[in-house]
PDB file of C-alpha atoms in Angstrom:
ATOM      1  CA  MET A   1      -4.216 104.110  45.847  1.00 80.00           C
ATOM      2  CA  ALA A   2      -6.069 107.275  44.755  1.00 82.00           C
ATOM      3  CA  ILE A   3      -5.004 107.079  41.315  1.00 79.00           C
ATOM      4  CA  ALA A   4      -6.352 103.407  41.089  1.00 85.00           C
ATOM      5  CA  LYS A   5      -9.625 104.412  42.250  1.00 88.00           C
ATOM      6  CA  ILE A   6      -9.651 107.316  39.707  1.00 82.00           C
ATOM      7  CA  LYS A   7      -8.749 105.018  36.835  1.00 82.00           C
ATOM      8  CA  HIS A   8     -11.471 102.654  37.945  1.00 88.00           C
ATOM      9  CA  ILE A   9     -14.187 105.336  37.866  1.00 88.00           C
ATOM     10  CA  PHE A  10     -13.045 106.501  34.463  1.00 85.00           C
ATOM     11  CA  LYS A  11     -13.113 102.826  33.285  1.00 87.00           C
ATOM     12  CA  LYS A  12     -16.591 102.115  34.934  1.00 92.00           C
ATOM     13  CA  TYR A  13     -18.299 105.606  34.151  1.00 91.00           C
ATOM     14  CA  PRO A  14     -16.203 107.094  31.390  1.00 88.00           C
ATOM     15  CA  ILE A  15     -18.883 109.591  30.164  1.00 89.00           C
ATOM     16  CA  LEU A  16     -19.746 110.647  33.538  1.00 92.00           C
ATOM     17  CA  ALA A  17     -16.206 111.172  34.617  1.00 90.00           C
ATOM     18  CA  ASN A  18     -15.282 112.955  31.725  1.00 86.00           C
ATOM     19  CA  SER A  19     -18.392 115.110  31.794  1.00 92.00           C
ATOM     20  CA  VAL A  20     -17.401 116.173  35.320  1.00 92.00           C
ATOM     21  CA  VAL A  21     -13.715 116.874  34.859  1.00 85.00           C
ATOM     22  CA  TYR A  22     -14.265 118.769  31.423  1.00 84.00           C
ATOM     23  CA  GLY A  23     -17.218 120.661  32.629  1.00 90.00           C
ATOM     24  CA  THR A  24     -15.032 121.590  35.755  1.00 90.00           C
ATOM     25  CA  LEU A  25     -12.050 122.722  33.643  1.00 85.00           C
ATOM     26  CA  TYR A  26     -14.486 124.745  31.260  1.00 86.00           C
ATOM     27  CA  THR A  27     -15.926 126.611  34.168  1.00 92.00           C
ATOM     28  CA  GLY A  28     -12.485 127.231  35.748  1.00 92.00           C
ATOM     29  CA  ALA A  29     -11.160 128.729  32.611  1.00 88.00           C
ATOM     30  CA  GLU A  30     -14.145 130.946  32.476  1.00 90.00           C
ATOM     31  CA  PHE A  31     -13.619 131.703  36.169  1.00 93.00           C
ATOM     32  CA  SER A  32     -10.003 132.597  35.634  1.00 91.00           C
ATOM     33  CA  GLN A  33     -10.990 134.959  32.607  1.00 88.00           C
ATOM     34  CA  GLN A  34     -13.562 136.703  34.746  1.00 89.00           C
ATOM     35  CA  THR A  35     -11.066 137.010  37.675  1.00 90.00           C
ATOM     36  CA  TYR A  36      -8.716 138.771  35.319  1.00 87.00           C
ATOM     37  CA  THR A  37     -10.943 140.938  33.275  1.00 84.00           C
ATOM     38  CA  LYS A  38     -13.354 141.871  36.167  1.00 82.00           C
ATOM     39  CA  LYS A  39     -11.207 141.783  39.307  1.00 79.00           C
ATOM     40  CA  ILE A  40      -7.582 142.522  38.181  1.00 83.00           C
ATOM     41  CA  ALA A  41      -7.868 144.581  34.718  1.00 77.00           C
ATOM     42  CA  ALA A  42     -11.049 146.350  35.869  1.00 75.00           C
ATOM     43  CA  ASN A  43     -13.016 147.149  38.872  1.00 77.00           C
ATOM     44  CA  PRO A  44     -12.160 144.758  41.729  1.00 80.00           C
ATOM     45  CA  SER A  45     -15.640 145.438  43.361  1.00 82.00           C
ATOM     46  CA  GLU A  46     -17.554 144.065  40.007  1.00 84.00           C
ATOM     47  CA  ASP A  47     -19.287 140.878  40.632  1.00 90.00           C
ATOM     48  CA  TYR A  48     -18.640 137.533  38.771  1.00 92.00           C
ATOM     49  CA  ASP A  49     -20.880 136.701  35.902  1.00 92.00           C
ATOM     50  CA  VAL A  50     -22.593 133.657  37.423  1.00 95.00           C
ATOM     51  CA  LYS A  51     -24.919 132.945  34.645  1.00 95.00           C
ATOM     52  CA  GLY A  52     -21.871 133.222  32.365  1.00 93.00           C
ATOM     53  CA  LEU A  53     -19.978 130.567  34.440  1.00 94.00           C
ATOM     54  CA  ALA A  54     -23.268 128.208  34.205  1.00 96.00           C
ATOM     55  CA  ARG A  55     -23.143 128.562  30.461  1.00 95.00           C
ATOM     56  CA  PHE A  56     -19.558 127.615  30.161  1.00 93.00           C
ATOM     57  CA  SER A  57     -20.167 124.763  32.668  1.00 94.00           C
ATOM     58  CA  LEU A  58     -23.151 123.450  30.761  1.00 95.00           C
ATOM     59  CA  PHE A  59     -21.351 123.546  27.402  1.00 95.00           C
ATOM     60  CA  GLY A  60     -18.376 121.953  28.836  1.00 91.00           C
ATOM     61  CA  SER A  61     -19.967 119.132  30.672  1.00 93.00           C
ATOM     62  CA  THR A  62     -22.586 118.264  28.058  1.00 94.00           C
ATOM     63  CA  ILE A  63     -21.742 119.120  24.626  1.00 93.00           C
ATOM     64  CA  GLY A  64     -17.941 119.359  24.965  1.00 89.00           C
ATOM     65  CA  ALA A  65     -17.205 116.318  27.002  1.00 90.00           C
ATOM     66  CA  ASN A  66     -19.778 114.075  25.249  1.00 92.00           C
ATOM     67  CA  VAL A  67     -18.663 115.134  21.731  1.00 93.00           C
ATOM     68  CA  LEU A  68     -15.015 114.696  22.492  1.00 89.00           C
ATOM     69  CA  TYR A  69     -15.377 111.254  24.229  1.00 89.00           C
ATOM     70  CA  GLN A  70     -17.385 109.723  21.304  1.00 93.00           C
ATOM     71  CA  TRP A  71     -14.990 111.436  18.741  1.00 92.00           C
ATOM     72  CA  TYR A  72     -11.787 110.072  20.542  1.00 87.00           C
ATOM     73  CA  ARG A  73     -13.347 106.596  20.786  1.00 91.00           C
ATOM     74  CA  TRP A  74     -14.099 106.484  17.288  1.00 95.00           C
ATOM     75  CA  LEU A  75     -10.895 108.203  16.265  1.00 92.00           C
ATOM     76  CA  ASP A  76      -8.786 105.638  18.162  1.00 88.00           C
ATOM     77  CA  GLY A  77     -10.780 102.773  16.859  1.00 93.00           C
ATOM     78  CA  LYS A  78     -10.612 103.837  13.369  1.00 95.00           C
ATOM     79  CA  TYR A  79      -6.753 104.726  13.407  1.00 93.00           C
ATOM     80  CA  VAL A  80      -4.956 102.430  15.759  1.00 90.00           C
ATOM     81  CA  GLY A  81      -1.097 103.193  16.690  1.00 84.00           C
ATOM     82  CA  THR A  82       1.384 105.771  16.818  1.00 80.00           C
ATOM     83  CA  ALA A  83       2.901 105.561  13.465  1.00 88.00           C
ATOM     84  CA  THR A  84       3.688 108.893  11.820  1.00 88.00           C
ATOM     85  CA  LEU A  85       0.828 108.787   9.172  1.00 93.00           C
ATOM     86  CA  THR A  86      -1.667 107.542  11.691  1.00 92.00           C
ATOM     87  CA  ILE A  87      -0.730 110.528  14.026  1.00 87.00           C
ATOM     88  CA  VAL A  88      -0.941 112.939  11.144  1.00 91.00           C
ATOM     89  CA  LYS A  89      -4.145 111.503   9.999  1.00 93.00           C
ATOM     90  CA  LYS A  90      -5.553 111.835  13.553  1.00 90.00           C
ATOM     91  CA  MET A  91      -4.340 115.428  13.758  1.00 90.00           C
ATOM     92  CA  ALA A  92      -5.928 116.429  10.286  1.00 94.00           C
ATOM     93  CA  LEU A  93      -9.166 114.813  11.075  1.00 95.00           C
ATOM     94  CA  ASP A  94      -9.360 116.428  14.544  1.00 91.00           C
ATOM     95  CA  GLN A  95      -8.469 119.939  13.476  1.00 94.00           C
ATOM     96  CA  PHE A  96     -10.198 120.122  10.119  1.00 96.00           C
ATOM     97  CA  VAL A  97     -13.212 117.720  10.662  1.00 97.00           C
ATOM     98  CA  LEU A  98     -14.185 117.988  14.289  1.00 96.00           C
ATOM     99  CA  THR A  99     -12.920 121.671  15.220  1.00 95.00           C
ATOM    100  CA  PRO A 100     -15.142 123.836  12.997  1.00 97.00           C
ATOM    101  CA  PRO A 101     -18.341 122.303  13.844  1.00 96.00           C
ATOM    102  CA  LEU A 102     -17.285 122.282  17.710  1.00 95.00           C
ATOM    103  CA  ILE A 103     -16.267 126.094  17.589  1.00 95.00           C
ATOM    104  CA  ALA A 104     -19.665 126.921  15.768  1.00 97.00           C
ATOM    105  CA  SER A 105     -21.542 124.888  18.236  1.00 96.00           C
ATOM    106  CA  PHE A 106     -19.712 126.798  21.097  1.00 94.00           C
ATOM    107  CA  TYR A 107     -20.725 130.138  19.664  1.00 95.00           C
ATOM    108  CA  LEU A 108     -24.285 129.135  18.545  1.00 97.00           C
ATOM    109  CA  PHE A 109     -24.839 127.540  22.314  1.00 96.00           C
ATOM    110  CA  MET A 110     -23.546 130.610  23.933  1.00 95.00           C
ATOM    111  CA  SER A 111     -25.632 132.824  21.682  1.00 96.00           C
ATOM    112  CA  ILE A 112     -28.761 130.908  22.438  1.00 97.00           C
ATOM    113  CA  MET A 113     -28.214 130.687  26.136  1.00 96.00           C
ATOM    114  CA  GLU A 114     -27.593 134.457  26.010  1.00 96.00           C
ATOM    115  CA  GLN A 115     -30.795 134.901  24.162  1.00 96.00           C
ATOM    116  CA  LYS A 116     -29.427 136.830  21.256  1.00 96.00           C
ATOM    117  CA  GLN A 117     -31.610 138.205  18.559  1.00 96.00           C
ATOM    118  CA  ASP A 118     -29.352 136.888  15.894  1.00 96.00           C
ATOM    119  CA  VAL A 119     -27.821 133.645  17.252  1.00 96.00           C
ATOM    120  CA  PHE A 120     -25.649 133.162  14.082  1.00 96.00           C
ATOM    121  CA  GLU A 121     -23.781 136.574  14.239  1.00 95.00           C
ATOM    122  CA  GLU A 122     -21.199 135.884  16.768  1.00 94.00           C
ATOM    123  CA  CYS A 123     -20.496 132.544  14.889  1.00 96.00           C
ATOM    124  CA  ARG A 124     -20.288 134.492  11.587  1.00 95.00           C
ATOM    125  CA  ASN A 125     -17.736 136.965  13.123  1.00 95.00           C
ATOM    126  CA  LYS A 126     -15.537 134.775  15.244  1.00 95.00           C
ATOM    127  CA  LEU A 127     -15.413 131.272  13.778  1.00 95.00           C
ATOM    128  CA  LEU A 128     -12.598 132.028  11.273  1.00 95.00           C
ATOM    129  CA  PRO A 129     -10.310 133.892  13.704  1.00 94.00           C
ATOM    130  CA  THR A 130     -10.802 131.509  16.406  1.00 95.00           C
ATOM    131  CA  PHE A 131     -10.198 128.427  13.951  1.00 96.00           C
ATOM    132  CA  MET A 132      -7.033 129.977  12.867  1.00 96.00           C
ATOM    133  CA  THR A 133      -5.959 130.441  16.409  1.00 96.00           C
ATOM    134  CA  SER A 134      -7.005 126.727  17.344  1.00 95.00           C
ATOM    135  CA  CYS A 135      -4.800 125.512  14.626  1.00 96.00           C
ATOM    136  CA  VAL A 136      -1.729 126.971  16.309  1.00 96.00           C
ATOM    137  CA  PHE A 137      -2.825 125.825  19.652  1.00 95.00           C
ATOM    138  CA  TRP A 138      -4.456 122.512  19.148  1.00 91.00           C
ATOM    139  CA  LEU A 139      -2.221 120.950  16.184  1.00 92.00           C
ATOM    140  CA  PRO A 140       0.861 120.627  18.536  1.00 92.00           C
ATOM    141  CA  ALA A 141      -1.324 119.752  21.509  1.00 92.00           C
ATOM    142  CA  GLN A 142      -2.953 116.853  19.591  1.00 86.00           C
ATOM    143  CA  GLY A 143       0.427 115.829  18.446  1.00 86.00           C
ATOM    144  CA  ILE A 144       1.329 115.195  22.015  1.00 90.00           C
ATOM    145  CA  ASN A 145      -2.006 113.699  22.679  1.00 85.00           C
ATOM    146  CA  PHE A 146      -1.896 111.153  19.960  1.00 82.00           C
ATOM    147  CA  LEU A 147       1.639 110.281  20.542  1.00 84.00           C
ATOM    148  CA  PHE A 148       2.053 110.084  24.208  1.00 86.00           C
ATOM    149  CA  ILE A 149      -1.365 110.002  26.120  1.00 87.00           C
ATOM    150  CA  PRO A 150      -3.172 106.713  26.447  1.00 84.00           C
ATOM    151  CA  PRO A 151      -6.695 106.481  24.886  1.00 79.00           C
ATOM    152  CA  ALA A 152      -8.594 106.329  28.340  1.00 75.00           C
ATOM    153  CA  ALA A 153      -6.857 109.622  29.461  1.00 81.00           C
ATOM    154  CA  ARG A 154      -7.341 111.654  26.083  1.00 78.00           C
ATOM    155  CA  VAL A 155     -10.514 113.639  27.168  1.00 71.00           C
ATOM    156  CA  VAL A 156      -8.821 114.579  30.546  1.00 78.00           C
ATOM    157  CA  TYR A 157      -5.769 115.687  28.667  1.00 85.00           C
ATOM    158  CA  VAL A 158      -7.772 117.627  26.203  1.00 78.00           C
ATOM    159  CA  GLY A 159      -9.692 119.000  29.087  1.00 76.00           C
ATOM    160  CA  SER A 160      -6.502 120.136  30.622  1.00 82.00           C
ATOM    161  CA  CYS A 161      -5.385 121.797  27.267  1.00 88.00           C
ATOM    162  CA  ALA A 162      -9.044 123.179  27.158  1.00 80.00           C
ATOM    163  CA  PHE A 163      -8.406 125.237  30.390  1.00 84.00           C
ATOM    164  CA  ILE A 164      -5.846 127.051  28.275  1.00 90.00           C
ATOM    165  CA  TRP A 165      -7.788 126.989  25.099  1.00 87.00           C
ATOM    166  CA  VAL A 166     -11.098 128.351  27.067  1.00 83.00           C
ATOM    167  CA  ASN A 167      -9.254 131.336  28.215  1.00 87.00           C
ATOM    168  CA  VAL A 168      -8.354 132.047  24.631  1.00 89.00           C
ATOM    169  CA  ILE A 169     -11.823 131.380  23.435  1.00 86.00           C
ATOM    170  CA  CYS A 170     -13.212 133.464  26.394  1.00 81.00           C
ATOM    171  CA  TRP A 171     -10.836 136.283  25.112  1.00 81.00           C
ATOM    172  CA  PHE A 172     -12.407 135.725  21.503  1.00 86.00           C
ATOM    173  CA  LYS A 173     -15.773 135.917  23.073  1.00 84.00           C
ATOM    174  CA  ARG A 174     -15.200 139.266  24.912  1.00 81.00           C
ATOM    175  CA  GLN A 175     -13.760 140.827  21.392  1.00 82.00           C
ATOM    176  CA  ASP A 176     -16.076 142.766  19.025  1.00 82.00           C
ATOM    177  CA  TYR A 177     -15.610 141.193  15.796  1.00 75.00           C
ATOM    178  CA  SER A 178     -18.804 142.785  14.337  1.00 72.00           C
ATOM    179  CA  LYS A 179     -18.818 144.411  11.001  1.00 63.00           C
ATOM    180  CA  THR A 180     -20.011 147.954  11.060  1.00 52.00           C
ATOM    181  CA  LYS A 181     -23.081 148.583   8.699  1.00 49.00           C
ATOM    182  CA  GLU A 182     -22.766 151.304   6.287  1.00 50.00           C
ATOM    183  CA  ASP A 183     -25.836 153.473   6.121  1.00 43.00           C
TER     184      ASP A 183
END
């Protein structure tokens, strides 16, 4: 009964449902990262970064979910079926056409929300290592997605993978990849 209601909600309100789920998973991943970095690995009395959680929630529920919903709708309409060549095309397009601008938009969005002076610096320094790691993670995940996951559940599946991926991207976000300037 509950599964039927959930399916009905996703069919009737796909953008809203995917936004809620993807935003929640994105926020949950950042929360798990903060729990590890602030409560377990560092000082247990350190407070959670609520503004950081809000930034991840906002990105996940607006940009992430909506871009992915429209992307998979287009991709599934353009490349129908589960033939090997179709799956390879979908995976290549997903990884090499969608992923770089999506990662860039993540870093730019976060830098703007954090009111950084140079909103492009983090993107310049972290885009390539983040993208290379995403290839290792997302290519197999998308193979499963395009082979076994029904189109109506793609954003939720990707959102579930994103819970893991956002933990990875949170790690990248916390790394210092800035290039030291020589005086």
